[in-house]
Structure formats: C-alpha cells, structure tokens
N, CA, C and O of each residue as an XYZ file, in Angstrom:
892
protein
N      -0.222    -29.646     11.262
C      -0.505    -28.488     12.013
C      -1.821    -27.957     11.381
O      -2.082    -27.956     10.178
N      -2.674    -27.469     12.477
C      -3.908    -26.917     11.857
C      -3.488    -25.422     12.001
O      -3.179    -24.890     13.068
N      -3.524    -24.751     10.644
C      -3.086    -23.392     10.458
C      -4.069    -22.417     10.661
O      -5.115    -22.570     10.031
N      -3.965    -21.440     11.405
C      -4.995    -20.267     11.601
C      -4.575    -18.988     10.827
O      -3.543    -18.396     11.143
N      -5.282    -18.606      9.925
C      -5.143    -17.304      9.153
C      -5.916    -16.169      9.637
O      -7.143    -16.241      9.703
N      -5.236    -15.061     10.000
C      -6.040    -13.728     10.189
C      -6.142    -13.208      8.716
O      -5.109    -12.815      8.176
N      -7.344    -13.185      8.028
C      -7.320    -12.557      6.753
C      -8.114    -11.441      6.707
O      -8.462    -10.821      7.712
N      -8.494    -11.085      5.287
C      -9.422    -10.006      5.120
C      -8.543     -8.817      4.902
O      -9.142     -7.818      4.503
N      -7.296     -8.708      5.070
C      -6.491     -7.471      5.018
C      -5.411     -7.470      4.005
O      -4.226     -7.470      4.341
N      -5.800     -7.469      2.774
C      -6.983     -7.278      2.153
C      -7.430     -8.552      1.678
O      -6.943     -9.620      2.049
N      -8.507     -8.409      0.723
C      -9.077     -9.663      0.129
C      -8.122    -10.540     -0.803
O      -8.064    -11.767     -0.875
N      -7.381     -9.568     -1.504
C      -6.285    -10.319     -2.479
C      -5.363    -11.067     -1.734
O      -5.018    -12.193     -2.091
N      -4.893    -10.456     -0.609
C      -3.770    -11.092      0.273
C      -4.275    -12.341      0.866
O      -3.543    -13.330      0.854
N      -5.309    -12.389      1.322
C      -6.072    -13.696      1.810
C      -6.062    -14.727      0.722
O      -5.591    -15.846      0.926
N      -6.542    -14.392     -0.360
C      -6.653    -15.272     -1.518
C      -5.427    -15.742     -1.874
O      -5.341    -16.899     -2.286
N      -4.211    -14.869     -1.765
C      -2.711    -15.348     -2.370
C      -2.490    -16.390     -1.337
O      -2.161    -17.502     -1.750
N      -2.621    -16.204     -0.036
C      -2.053    -17.070      1.014
C      -2.971    -18.456      0.757
O      -2.438    -19.548      0.562
N      -4.036    -18.311      0.778
C      -5.037    -19.494      0.694
C      -4.713    -20.312     -0.404
O      -4.615    -21.520     -0.191
N      -4.500    -19.812     -1.713
C      -4.134    -20.452     -2.979
C      -2.849    -21.179     -3.016
O      -2.653    -22.251     -3.588
N      -1.898    -20.404     -2.269
C      -0.579    -20.829     -2.312
C      -0.396    -21.934     -1.297
O       0.430    -22.813     -1.542
N      -1.066    -21.963     -0.230
C      -1.081    -22.838      0.928
C      -1.720    -24.164      0.350
O      -1.133    -25.214      0.609
N      -2.835    -24.205     -0.386
C      -3.494    -25.318     -1.017
C      -2.610    -26.007     -1.848
O      -2.559    -27.236     -1.799
N      -1.762    -25.225     -2.760
C      -1.038    -25.726     -3.903
C       0.160    -26.480     -3.102
O       0.466    -27.635     -3.401
N       0.766    -25.823     -2.154
C       1.905    -26.559     -1.398
C       1.615    -27.672     -0.846
O       2.353    -28.649     -0.977
N       0.390    -27.707     -0.074
C       0.066    -29.057      0.544
C      -0.212    -30.174     -0.614
O       0.287    -31.298     -0.563
N      -0.990    -29.769     -1.569
C      -1.374    -30.575     -2.664
C      -0.121    -31.239     -3.229
O      -0.129    -32.447     -3.463
N       1.107    -30.376     -3.488
C       2.461    -30.773     -3.993
C       2.889    -31.940     -2.985
O       3.343    -33.001     -3.414
N       2.742    -31.719     -1.809
C       3.442    -32.641     -0.856
C       2.311    -33.923     -0.449
O       2.541    -34.757      0.428
N       1.287    -33.885     -1.132
C       0.161    -34.982     -0.856
C      -0.126    -35.211      0.541
O      -0.292    -36.312      1.065
N      -0.180    -33.815      1.233
C      -0.575    -33.793      2.707
C      -1.860    -33.164      2.604
O      -2.214    -32.486      1.640
N      -2.637    -33.437      3.756
C      -4.051    -32.672      3.985
C      -3.678    -31.422      4.594
O      -2.748    -31.327      5.394
N      -4.486    -30.353      4.174
C      -4.330    -28.957      4.798
C      -5.531    -28.826      5.726
O      -6.705    -28.939      5.373
N      -5.096    -28.575      6.942
C      -6.106    -28.123      8.083
C      -5.832    -26.587      8.115
O      -4.711    -26.165      8.399
N      -6.775    -25.838      7.846
C      -6.769    -24.475      7.767
C      -8.286    -23.883      8.336
O      -9.342    -24.434      8.023
N      -8.221    -22.749      9.167
C      -9.235    -21.839      9.441
C      -8.822    -20.524      9.305
O      -7.790    -20.049      9.779
N      -9.731    -19.901      8.585
C      -9.565    -18.278      8.160
C     -10.531    -17.428      9.152
O     -11.650    -17.884      9.388
N     -10.171    -16.357      9.661
C     -10.895    -15.119     10.149
C     -10.780    -14.080      9.681
O      -9.697    -13.777      9.181
N     -11.791    -13.234      9.681
C     -11.772    -11.997      8.835
C     -11.541    -10.701      9.771
O     -12.191    -10.406     10.774
N     -10.521    -10.039      9.233
C     -10.054     -8.677     10.013
C     -10.503     -7.554      8.787
O     -10.641     -7.797      7.588
N     -10.652     -6.483      9.370
C     -11.174     -5.249      8.597
C      -9.933     -4.426      8.057
O      -9.094     -3.972      8.835
N      -9.854     -4.245      6.589
C      -8.742     -3.308      5.975
C      -8.588     -2.117      6.468
O      -7.585     -1.803      7.109
N      -9.737     -1.179      6.180
C      -9.601      0.170      6.764
C      -9.351      0.370      8.143
O      -8.709      1.375      8.449
N      -9.774     -0.473      9.118
C      -9.437     -0.557     10.398
C      -8.028     -0.684     10.830
O      -7.502     -0.047     11.742
N      -7.415     -1.672      9.995
C      -6.094     -1.831     10.076
C      -5.304     -0.734      9.797
O      -4.498     -0.311     10.625
N      -5.500     -0.083      8.389
C      -4.744      0.702      7.862
C      -4.878      2.001      8.713
O      -3.958      2.816      8.653
N      -6.058      2.271      9.572
C      -6.161      3.454     10.484
C      -5.348      3.244     11.692
O      -4.711      4.196     12.143
N      -5.306      2.059     12.275
C      -4.423      1.868     13.384
C      -2.898      1.813     12.997
O      -2.049      2.157     13.819
N      -2.594      1.423     11.867
C      -1.173      1.388     11.286
C      -0.610      2.962     11.174
O       0.423      3.425     11.658
N      -1.529      3.558     10.459
C      -1.299      5.126     10.266
C      -0.902      5.955     11.578
O       0.032      6.752     11.658
N      -1.888      5.571     12.684
C      -1.742      6.196     14.046
C      -0.788      5.272     14.766
O      -0.840      5.572     15.958
N       0.000      4.349     14.581
C       0.652      3.454     15.293
C       0.033      3.125     16.618
O       0.564      3.197     17.726
N      -1.237      2.736     16.296
C      -2.159      2.275     17.669
C      -1.922      0.868     17.610
O      -2.692      0.176     16.943
N      -0.904      0.320     18.253
C      -0.768     -1.109     18.519
C      -1.659     -1.726     19.277
O      -2.181     -2.772     18.893
N      -1.920     -1.228     20.321
C      -2.750     -1.803     21.266
C      -4.052     -2.202     20.683
O      -4.493     -3.345     20.796
N      -4.656     -1.251     20.062
C      -5.950     -1.510     19.350
C      -5.999     -2.438     18.267
O      -7.029     -3.053     17.993
N      -4.760     -2.584     17.541
C      -4.854     -3.547     16.643
C      -4.594     -5.153     17.258
O      -5.135     -6.157     16.796
N      -3.715     -5.126     18.311
C      -3.477     -6.334     18.993
C      -4.707     -6.876     19.538
O      -4.894     -8.091     19.594
N      -5.619     -5.953     19.973
C      -6.802     -6.311     20.705
C      -7.833     -7.244     19.676
O      -8.514     -8.231     19.956
N      -7.670     -6.559     18.454
C      -8.476     -7.145     17.405
C      -7.563     -8.620     17.063
O      -8.186     -9.678     16.967
N      -6.691     -8.603     16.964
C      -5.817     -9.978     16.690
C      -6.103    -11.040     17.720
O      -6.302    -12.228     17.463
N      -6.101    -10.511     18.853
C      -6.367    -11.385     20.333
C      -7.708    -11.929     20.027
O      -7.812    -13.151     19.920
N      -8.749    -11.174     19.873
C     -10.026    -11.657     19.620
C     -10.361    -12.466     18.699
O     -11.259    -13.276     18.928
N      -9.654    -12.430     17.323
C      -9.729    -13.385     16.408
C      -8.786    -14.483     16.489
O      -9.007    -15.406     15.705
N      -7.813    -14.592     17.236
C      -6.903    -15.603     17.623
C      -7.632    -16.532     18.700
O      -7.534    -17.759     18.667
N      -8.305    -15.899     19.572
C      -9.216    -16.867     20.529
C     -10.211    -17.716     19.544
O     -10.383    -18.921     19.724
N     -10.786    -17.068     18.598
C     -11.730    -17.850     17.828
C     -11.048    -18.916     16.804
O     -11.574    -19.987     16.498
N      -9.900    -18.491     16.364
C      -8.952    -19.716     15.814
C      -8.671    -20.746     16.727
O      -8.768    -21.909     16.337
N      -8.266    -20.446     18.128
C      -7.855    -21.425     18.862
C      -8.999    -22.287     19.196
O      -8.826    -23.495     19.358
N     -10.339    -21.653     19.326
C     -11.539    -22.603     19.545
C     -11.754    -23.391     18.324
O     -12.397    -24.428     18.488
N     -11.339    -23.112     17.092
C     -11.506    -23.887     15.981
C     -10.538    -24.960     15.851
O     -10.583    -25.809     14.961
N      -9.480    -24.883     16.955
C      -8.541    -26.026     16.688
C      -7.178    -25.531     16.024
O      -6.281    -26.304     15.686
N      -7.142    -24.401     15.907
C      -5.826    -23.947     15.113
C      -4.710    -24.131     16.165
O      -4.953    -24.033     17.368
N      -3.334    -24.432     15.621
C      -2.194    -24.504     16.409
C      -1.195    -23.512     16.270
O      -0.193    -23.507     16.985
N      -1.448    -22.530     15.241
C      -0.481    -21.415     15.013
C      -1.434    -20.266     14.395
O      -2.587    -20.496     14.031
N      -0.860    -19.100     14.327
C      -1.732    -17.923     13.866
C      -0.658    -17.113     12.951
O       0.497    -16.864     13.298
N      -1.186    -16.795     11.867
C      -0.535    -16.013     10.913
C      -1.224    -14.689     10.487
O      -2.417    -14.724     10.188
N      -0.586    -13.614     10.448
C      -1.413    -12.582      9.918
C      -1.014    -12.504      8.461
O       0.174    -12.544      8.144
N      -2.055    -12.384      7.500
C      -1.635    -12.270      6.113
C      -1.537    -11.006      5.777
O      -2.258    -10.718      4.821
N      -0.913    -10.143      6.205
C      -0.830     -8.796      5.835
C       0.560     -8.310      6.250
O       0.955     -8.548      7.391
N       1.345     -7.620      5.349
C       2.572     -6.873      5.890
C       2.433     -5.912      6.578
O       3.099     -5.748      7.600
N       1.559     -5.098      6.169
C       0.999     -3.930      6.756
C       0.720     -4.274      8.255
O       1.067     -3.601      9.226
N       0.001     -5.495      8.257
C      -0.455     -5.790      9.595
C       0.556     -6.280     10.713
O       0.249     -6.467     11.890
N       1.789     -6.454     10.163
C       2.994     -6.715     10.802
C       3.473     -5.676     11.832
O       4.253     -6.087     12.691
N       3.109     -4.394     11.854
C       3.415     -3.322     12.299
C       3.530     -3.476     13.991
O       4.291     -2.811     14.694
N       2.685     -4.408     14.415
C       2.492     -4.650     15.826
C       2.709     -6.253     16.223
O       2.272     -6.841     17.212
N       3.443     -6.718     15.242
C       3.494     -8.154     15.369
C       4.341     -8.517     16.495
O       4.133     -9.634     16.970
N       5.277     -7.786     17.032
C       6.148     -8.223     18.214
C       5.131     -8.132     19.486
O       5.137     -8.981     20.377
N       4.341     -7.116     19.470
C       3.437     -6.908     20.859
C       2.469     -7.897     20.688
O       2.151     -8.418     21.757
N       1.770     -8.424     19.497
C       0.891     -9.519     19.397
C       1.501    -10.832     19.677
O       0.808    -11.662     20.264
N       2.616    -11.105     19.360
C       3.273    -12.394     19.839
C       3.525    -12.514     21.112
O       3.471    -13.638     21.611
N       3.841    -11.423     21.877
C       4.165    -11.565     23.230
C       2.894    -11.897     24.101
O       3.066    -12.183     25.286
N       1.672    -11.871     23.584
C       0.418    -12.130     24.316
C      -0.497    -13.256     23.549
O      -1.372    -13.871     24.160
N      -0.275    -13.433     22.419
C      -0.916    -14.426     21.475
C      -1.253    -15.756     22.445
O      -0.463    -16.143     23.306
N      -2.351    -16.299     22.217
C      -2.571    -17.708     22.990
C      -1.876    -18.774     22.025
O      -1.580    -19.890     22.453
N      -1.618    -18.379     20.672
C      -1.185    -19.565     19.758
C       0.186    -18.856     19.266
O       0.361    -17.637     19.258
N       1.073    -19.776     18.880
C       2.325    -19.402     18.275
C       2.219    -18.593     16.985
O       1.492    -18.923     16.049
N       3.042    -17.444     17.004
C       2.773    -16.453     15.718
C       4.053    -16.792     14.880
O       5.210    -16.843     15.298
N       3.588    -17.019     13.578
C       4.535    -17.301     12.546
C       4.739    -15.954     11.774
O       3.870    -15.608     10.973
N       5.849    -15.179     11.978
C       5.864    -13.790     11.605
C       6.640    -13.775     10.379
O       7.549    -14.599     10.282
N       6.434    -13.007      9.479
C       7.194    -12.737      8.247
C       8.434    -12.095      8.308
O       9.274    -12.366      7.449
N       8.700    -11.219      9.264
C       9.886    -10.509      9.351
C      11.158    -11.151      9.363
O      11.996    -10.910      8.494
N      11.366    -12.002     10.354
C      12.671    -12.644     10.142
C      12.968    -13.699      9.113
O      14.095    -14.172      8.972
N      11.796    -14.099      8.310
C      11.606    -14.962      7.018
C      12.440    -13.970      6.015
O      13.450    -14.284      5.386
N      11.865    -12.862      6.013
C      12.422    -11.941      4.850
C      13.871    -11.543      4.949
O      14.631    -11.582      3.982
N      14.204    -11.178      6.096
C      15.721    -11.040      6.473
C      16.625    -12.057      6.132
O      17.739    -11.829      5.662
N      16.093    -13.376      6.397
C      17.062    -14.485      6.164
C      17.126    -14.624      4.734
O      18.232    -14.864      4.250
N      15.967    -14.497      3.850
C      16.079    -14.670      2.460
C      16.881    -13.540      1.863
O      17.573    -13.861      0.897
N      16.919    -12.403      2.212
C      17.728    -11.427      1.670
C      19.261    -11.586      1.951
O      20.092    -11.229      1.116
N      19.607    -12.138      3.165
C      20.967    -12.502      3.575
C      21.276    -13.690      2.742
O      22.424    -13.684      2.296
N      20.534    -14.714      2.419
C      20.993    -15.732      1.835
C      21.070    -15.519      0.173
O      21.583    -16.351     -0.575
N      20.513    -14.350     -0.239
C      20.661    -14.086     -1.670
C      21.933    -13.287     -1.838
O      22.444    -13.057     -2.934
N      22.352    -12.929     -0.812
C      23.637    -11.923     -0.840
C      23.417    -10.369     -1.319
O      24.283     -9.588     -1.713
N      22.011    -10.146     -1.170
C      21.675     -8.760     -1.530
C      22.258     -7.597     -0.761
O      22.484     -7.828      0.427
N      22.504     -6.563     -1.150
C      23.243     -5.487     -0.399
C      22.214     -4.116     -0.463
O      22.110     -3.364      0.506
N      21.585     -3.936     -1.545
C      20.735     -2.780     -1.790
C      19.344     -3.382     -2.409
O      19.178     -4.067     -3.418
N      18.525     -2.951     -1.574
C      16.884     -3.525     -1.967
C      15.944     -2.373     -1.753
O      15.936     -1.719     -0.710
N      15.098     -2.131     -2.850
C      14.029     -1.216     -2.937
C      12.974     -1.779     -2.231
O      12.965     -2.978     -1.952
N      11.976     -0.921     -1.880
C      10.835     -1.537     -1.271
C       9.452     -0.743     -1.638
O       9.405      0.473     -1.827
N       8.388     -1.587     -1.704
C       7.181     -0.987     -2.175
C       6.105     -1.504     -0.985
O       6.302     -2.607     -0.475
N       5.049     -0.742     -0.590
C       4.142     -1.203      0.261
C       3.491      0.105      0.708
O       3.498      1.110     -0.003
N       2.897      0.043      1.986
C       2.283      1.111      2.789
C       3.359      2.027      2.984
O       4.544      1.734      2.820
N       2.864      3.303      3.388
C       3.842      4.482      3.807
C       4.771      3.863      5.120
O       6.000      3.871      5.066
N       4.175      3.439      6.054
C       5.027      2.906      7.188
C       5.820      1.824      6.862
O       6.949      1.830      7.354
N       5.446      0.710      6.011
C       6.393     -0.263      5.594
C       7.662      0.344      4.952
O       8.797     -0.068      5.195
N       7.345      1.441      4.045
C       8.375      1.875      3.212
C       9.311      2.748      4.099
O      10.537      2.649      4.040
N       8.653      3.613      4.929
C       9.325      4.468      5.699
C      10.346      3.911      6.796
O      11.406      4.468      7.082
N       9.852      2.685      7.387
C      10.700      2.179      8.270
C      11.542      1.002      7.663
O      12.205      0.244      8.370
N      11.463      0.910      6.308
C      12.173     -0.221      5.584
C      12.054     -1.597      6.042
O      12.963     -2.415      6.184
N      10.719     -1.748      6.268
C      10.105     -3.050      6.401
C      10.337     -3.259      7.994
O      10.820     -4.303      8.432
N       9.895     -2.022      8.937
C       9.934     -2.246     10.367
C      11.543     -2.434     10.787
O      11.815     -2.988     11.852
N      12.438     -2.018     10.028
C      13.753     -2.255     10.448
C      14.149     -3.632     10.699
O      15.012     -3.973     11.507
N      13.398     -4.474      9.884
C      13.807     -5.952     10.234
C      14.890     -6.481      9.397
O      15.430     -7.533      9.740
N      15.266     -5.869      8.337
C      16.473     -6.200      7.366
C      17.576     -5.876      7.949
O      17.788     -4.668      8.046
N      18.598     -6.823      8.505
C      19.908     -6.345      9.017
C      21.032     -6.412      8.272
O      22.076     -5.882      8.650
N      20.912     -7.158      6.991
C      22.032     -7.429      6.153
C      22.107     -6.600      4.817
O      23.006     -6.754      3.990
N      21.073     -5.708      4.691
C      21.095     -5.044      3.440
C      20.558     -3.679      3.656
O      19.947     -3.453      4.701
N      20.735     -2.691      2.719
C      20.234     -1.445      2.724
C      18.917     -1.408      2.130
O      18.953     -1.587      0.912
N      17.754     -1.228      2.622
C      16.438     -1.077      2.210
C      16.246      0.286      1.858
O      16.470      1.146      2.710
N      15.805      0.646      0.556
C      15.628      1.968     -0.019
C      14.111      2.081     -0.377
O      13.622      1.240     -1.131
N      13.410      3.014      0.098
C      12.017      3.396     -0.396
C      11.950      4.273     -1.480
O      12.960      4.945     -1.693
N      10.976      4.416     -2.218
C      10.920      5.559     -3.196
C      10.999      7.000     -2.534
O      10.483      7.412     -1.495
N      11.794      7.625     -3.448
C      12.006      8.996     -2.974
C      11.079     10.075     -3.100
O      10.307      9.970     -4.052
N      10.948     11.207     -2.292
C       9.982     12.246     -2.513
C       8.639     11.847     -2.453
O       8.182     11.037     -1.646
N       7.938     12.515     -3.446
C       6.471     12.249     -3.515
C       6.085     10.941     -4.114
O       4.881     10.685     -4.139
N       6.962     10.039     -4.621
C       6.660      8.781     -5.059
C       6.341      7.934     -4.041
O       5.609      6.970     -4.263
N       6.891      8.205     -2.696
C       6.434      7.235     -1.525
C       5.132      7.463     -1.284
O       4.424      6.472     -1.108
N       4.567      8.707     -1.224
C       3.094      8.884     -1.110
C       2.276      8.322     -2.134
O       1.268      7.677     -1.844
N       2.648      8.526     -3.351
C       1.965      8.038     -4.602
C       1.862      6.453     -4.385
O       0.795      5.842     -4.444
N       3.034      5.900     -4.139
C       2.791      4.299     -3.947
C       2.020      4.072     -2.789
O       1.242      3.121     -2.874
N       2.037      4.774     -1.603
C       1.069      4.361     -0.610
C      -0.278      4.518     -0.989
O      -1.161      3.690     -0.766
N      -0.419      5.594     -1.565
C      -2.112      5.837     -1.827
C      -2.523      4.769     -2.965
O      -3.636      4.243     -2.918
N      -1.771      4.516     -3.800
C      -2.218      3.412     -4.789
C      -2.306      2.296     -4.261
O      -3.161      1.512     -4.673
N      -1.339      1.903     -3.090
C      -1.387      0.598     -2.671
C      -2.575      0.389     -1.768
O      -3.172     -0.688     -1.785
N      -2.975      1.468     -0.908
C      -3.965      1.355     -0.166
C      -5.290      1.237     -0.985
O      -6.108      0.396     -0.612
N      -5.543      1.956     -1.991
C      -6.795      2.033     -2.876
C      -6.832      0.303     -3.321
O      -7.883     -0.307     -3.126
N      -5.769     -0.337     -3.850
C      -5.696     -1.525     -4.327
C      -5.975     -2.632     -3.359
O      -6.682     -3.593     -3.661
N      -5.413     -2.483     -2.202
C      -5.708     -3.415     -1.104
C      -7.061     -3.437     -0.674
O      -7.593     -4.506     -0.377
N      -7.762     -2.186     -0.602
C      -9.229     -2.162     -0.120
C     -10.130     -2.745     -1.144
O     -11.162     -3.340     -0.835
N      -9.683     -2.546     -2.519
C     -10.684     -3.117     -3.671
C     -10.445     -4.499     -3.861
O     -11.380     -5.264     -4.101
N      -9.097     -4.943     -3.762
C      -8.661     -6.368     -4.080
C      -8.515     -6.480     -5.671
O      -8.678     -7.505     -6.332
N      -8.209     -5.346     -6.095
C      -7.933     -5.221     -7.718
C      -6.986     -4.235     -7.899
O      -6.800     -3.344     -7.070
N      -6.274     -4.357     -9.106
C      -5.256     -3.226     -9.324
C      -5.865     -2.742    -10.705
O      -6.359     -3.494    -11.545
N      -5.738     -1.218    -10.814
C      -6.124     -0.419    -11.791
C      -4.972     -0.132    -12.661
O      -3.840     -0.263    -12.196
N      -5.158      0.270    -13.949
C      -4.157      0.600    -14.823
C      -3.320      1.897    -14.248
O      -2.095      1.932    -14.366
N      -3.918      2.758    -13.738
C      -3.367      3.977    -13.108
C      -2.541      3.538    -11.769
O      -1.452      4.065    -11.541
N      -3.045      2.640    -10.962
C      -2.239      2.222     -9.887
C      -0.983      1.283    -10.434
O       0.072      1.321     -9.801
N      -1.064      0.681    -11.275
C      -0.017     -0.168    -11.916
C       0.993      0.764    -12.307
O       2.170      0.471    -12.098
N       0.641      2.019    -12.933
C       1.590      2.942    -13.566
C       2.429      3.466    -12.356
O       3.659      3.515    -12.389
N       1.676      3.853    -11.288
C       2.394      4.297    -10.166
C       3.664      3.293     -9.643
O       4.831      3.651     -9.478
N       3.154      2.059     -9.450
C       4.228      1.085     -9.008
C       5.164      0.899     -9.941
O       6.325      0.885     -9.533
N       4.900      0.695    -11.538
C       5.982      0.624    -12.256
C       6.859      1.884    -12.292
O       8.050      1.670    -12.517
N       6.539      2.976    -12.135
C       7.449      4.188    -12.173
C       8.284      4.295    -11.069
O       9.353      4.904    -11.115
N       7.752      3.600     -9.833
C       8.579      3.847     -8.617
C       9.481      2.537     -8.872
O      10.563      2.705     -8.308
N       9.426      1.489     -9.420
C      10.277      0.322     -9.514
C      11.422      0.894    -10.409
O      12.586      0.656    -10.088
N      11.118      1.698    -11.604
C      12.038      2.262    -12.562
C      13.072      3.060    -11.881
O      14.277      2.920    -12.089
N      12.525      3.943    -11.018
C      13.339      4.824    -10.340
C      14.299      4.393     -9.251
O      15.353      4.956     -8.956
N      13.735      3.227     -8.657
C      14.569      2.700     -7.719
C      15.781      1.799     -8.232
O      16.838      1.611     -7.630
N      15.411      1.291     -9.454
C      16.284      0.226    -10.301
C      17.260      1.358    -11.045
O      18.461      1.107    -10.945
N      16.951      2.417    -11.685
C      17.838      3.146    -12.514
C      18.595      4.293    -11.728
O      19.653      4.782    -12.124
N      17.930      4.671    -10.560
C      18.576      5.850     -9.810
C      19.109      5.423     -8.418
O      20.119      5.916     -7.914
N      18.468      4.619     -7.932
C      18.939      4.161     -6.453
C      19.797      2.952     -6.687
O      20.499      2.522     -5.771
N      19.775      2.393     -7.848
C      20.584      1.200     -8.144
C      20.298     -0.076     -7.147
O      21.198     -0.796     -6.714
N      19.240     -0.200     -6.924
C      18.939     -1.341     -6.048
C      18.990     -2.756     -6.976
O      18.714     -2.821     -8.174
N      19.418     -3.878     -6.096
C      19.490     -5.107     -6.918
C      18.216     -5.884     -7.004
O      18.131     -6.855     -7.756
N      17.133     -5.447     -6.187
C      15.914     -6.181     -6.254
C      15.001     -5.406     -5.611
O      15.349     -4.573     -4.774
N      13.582     -5.644     -5.992
C      12.579     -4.975     -5.220
C      11.851     -5.815     -4.266
O      11.347     -6.875     -4.636
N      11.767     -5.395     -3.046
C      11.093     -6.058     -2.036
C       9.633     -5.791     -2.043
O       9.228     -4.664     -1.757
N       8.816     -6.748     -2.348
C       7.305     -6.683     -2.285
C       6.804     -6.430     -0.958
O       6.368     -7.454     -0.434
N       6.718     -5.286     -0.174
C       6.478     -5.200      0.993
C       5.052     -4.973      1.429
O       4.731     -4.499      2.518
N       4.178     -5.379      0.420
C       2.810     -5.355      0.502
C       2.164     -6.733     -0.314
O       2.267     -6.972     -1.517
N       1.509     -7.506      0.670
C       1.015     -8.749     -0.092
C       0.254     -8.546     -1.184
O       0.457     -9.286     -2.146
N      -0.670     -7.620     -1.268
C      -1.294     -7.280     -2.272
C      -0.669     -7.001     -3.641
O      -1.291     -7.117     -4.697
N       0.618     -6.623     -3.538
C       1.543     -6.379     -4.792
C       1.515     -7.681     -5.791
O       1.932     -7.628     -6.948
N       0.980     -8.828     -5.199
C       0.947     -9.966     -5.996
C      -0.058     -9.808     -6.895
O      -0.141    -10.784     -7.642
N      -0.976     -8.823     -7.145
C      -1.995     -8.314     -8.135
C      -1.234     -7.744     -9.257
O      -1.695     -7.680    -10.397
N       0.111     -7.269     -8.874
C       0.908     -6.474    -10.021
C       1.885     -7.180    -10.668
O       2.076     -7.199    -11.884
N       2.614     -7.868     -9.662
C       3.828     -8.488     -9.989
C       3.781    -10.037     -9.452
O       4.294    -10.428     -8.404
N       2.978    -10.919    -10.496
C       2.626    -12.200    -10.144
C       4.028    -13.121    -10.092
O       5.027    -12.889    -10.772
N       3.908    -13.992     -9.329
C       4.994    -15.001     -8.950
C       5.676    -15.381    -10.392
O       5.060    -15.912    -11.316
N       7.069    -15.008    -10.414
C       7.666    -15.399    -11.533
C       7.642    -14.691    -12.741
O       8.347    -15.026    -13.692
N       6.776    -13.607    -12.771
C       6.299    -12.886    -13.887
C       7.174    -11.409    -13.926
O       7.331    -10.788    -14.977
N       7.659    -11.001    -12.748
C       8.182     -9.685    -12.867
C       9.491     -9.671    -13.679
O      10.240    -10.648    -13.678
N       9.777     -8.440    -14.438
C      10.745     -8.291    -15.364
C      12.084     -7.720    -14.632
O      12.954     -7.151    -15.291
N      12.178     -7.888    -13.385
C      13.108     -7.727    -12.474
C      13.068     -8.360    -11.199
O      12.001     -8.772    -10.745
N      14.288     -8.485    -10.504
C      14.648     -9.339     -9.540
C      13.767     -8.767     -8.356
O      13.780     -7.580     -8.029
N      12.987     -9.764     -7.744
C      11.911     -9.376     -6.581
C      12.365    -10.150     -5.373
O      13.076    -11.139     -5.548
N      12.024     -9.793     -4.209
C      12.046    -10.510     -2.900
C      10.413    -10.509     -2.604
O       9.832     -9.497     -2.214
N       9.904    -11.481     -2.786
C       8.394    -11.571     -2.520
C       8.074    -12.037     -1.177
O       8.002    -13.248     -0.969
N       7.865    -11.148     -0.196
C       7.748    -11.307      1.267
C       6.666    -12.250      1.539
O       6.821    -13.186      2.324
N       5.507    -12.018      0.874
C       4.469    -12.953      1.171
C       4.675    -14.409      0.674
O       4.359    -15.362      1.387
N       5.140    -14.542     -0.396
C       5.520    -15.989     -0.986
C       6.372    -16.518      0.029
O       6.031    -17.578      0.554
N       7.540    -15.892      0.434
C       8.381    -16.435      1.422
C       7.637    -16.799      2.724
O       7.912    -17.880      3.246
N       6.723    -15.998      3.290
C       5.947    -16.157      4.540
C       5.265    -17.479      4.190
O       5.336    -18.420      4.979
N       4.676    -17.571      3.154
C       3.806    -19.024      2.970
C       4.677    -20.144      2.988
O       4.315    -21.198      3.511
N       5.903    -19.999      2.411
C       6.710    -21.067      2.250
C       7.417    -21.531      3.631
O       7.823    -22.664      3.889
N       7.471    -20.269      4.539
C       7.806    -20.675      6.121
C       6.750    -21.343      6.641
O       7.024    -22.294      7.372
N       5.431    -21.044      6.418
C       4.258    -21.506      7.180
C       4.313    -23.063      6.840
O       4.196    -23.925      7.711
N       4.506    -23.342      5.464
C       4.395    -24.709      5.072
C       5.480    -25.665      5.674
O       5.236    -26.835      5.970
N       6.679    -25.074      5.827
C       7.795    -25.626      6.387
C       7.570    -26.204      7.773
O       7.767    -27.378      8.087
N       7.041    -25.028      8.725
C       6.591    -25.310      9.909
C       5.404    -26.368     10.017
O       5.442    -27.323     10.793
N       4.514    -26.139      9.291
C       3.388    -27.129      9.485
C       3.716    -28.442      9.015
O       3.041    -29.362      9.479
N       4.720    -28.748      8.093
C       4.810    -30.068      7.628
C       6.066    -30.682      8.437
O       6.468    -31.816      8.179
N       6.596    -29.968      9.314
C       7.898    -30.296     10.022
C       7.457    -31.711     10.820
O       8.274    -32.301     11.527
C-alpha cells in the first residue's frame, strides 16, 4: 500500500513517523511506498485552539488530493493535535484515513489500564485525548501544570527540539501524575514527546500513541 503522510506538524513528529516506517518495512523486507506533504504547525495549532475544524479539514483535503495524485492509497495525519478534526476529515477525505484514536483506546484496553495520565496540547489534555478512551480514566495535569505543559509542548513542536527547561516541565507533570494522581501509565498524547521520552527509555510506563499509530499503519499496509 502506498502510504500518504500529512507531515510538518511538527518536524520532529514527521521524522518520527518516517524513521519508524522505514525501520518497520526494512524489518519485514518489504518495499516502502510513501509520499509526504507538508502542513503548517502554527496554522494547525491556531485552528485547534479556536476549534476551527472546517478550516483545518480544508487544508487536509487540499493536501490529500495532492497525495492521491501521487498515487497514495491511504492518508495519515502525523499529529495527535491534528486529530481534533479527524472525524470530520475522514467523512470527506478522498482516501481512507488511518486514525490514531481507536488504536490508542484498543491498546489501553489490551493492557488492562484503568488510570492513565496524559501529556500534549491543552485540547488533547482537557478532552482526555478527544474522549476517545472508553475503558480507562484519563487524567490531565492539574491546575497551572496543564498550561505549563501546553506552552512547553507548543514551543517544542514548533522548533523540533526540546530544551532543558521544557524537559523540566514535562518531568514535573509526570511526577505529579504518578505520585499524586496515582496513574498507572503516562499517555504520550503529543507525537513530539518522542523528543523527551524515547522509545523504551522512559523510567515509567508509557502509552506511546504515535508509536502505536505507526504500528497500525504498518499492519494495514502490509495486510
């Protein structure tokens, strides 16, 4: 299957998907057919903050038509923040949309988790990953920590790098969720959090939404 990625939101997220897809297909000794188009991070975050779904869907549609013209057979939004309008986009997309949301819900259910903390943008945290998790309680950082995490995440996503100060914000939120909210794992609800907590290297249990998404894409493409 020729995979179409809507990337650029942000650059580190695109790199995460690209590298993980390359590795997965190489491990299966299968050729990877892939086209990436570029969306704009500040525009996406502005539309997400305003809940302007129509405007973001219009961008996705324009980019998906470009992917279809290049031969893509499915489309993937390489951004958890970008999933705020994924249902509306899937309803009108000319290509099948592989959504991250049901994949994360299924993984949490399979692991038997009942209390999960979440990090990401403000909307992702406030809506508990868009209310997509049905089998566990999803808990965002409390009080001003939610705003601090959002601000740190937005800066990191736009730059494509994580600073020591931003890492400190995320680590503090994780400690509070583990020690005070007594969560069993932390849901990495922002793809760019791979810059902070690399695959398999976190000192606490994680639900890596982006990694799960890529695995689902590979399974679909290789079926």
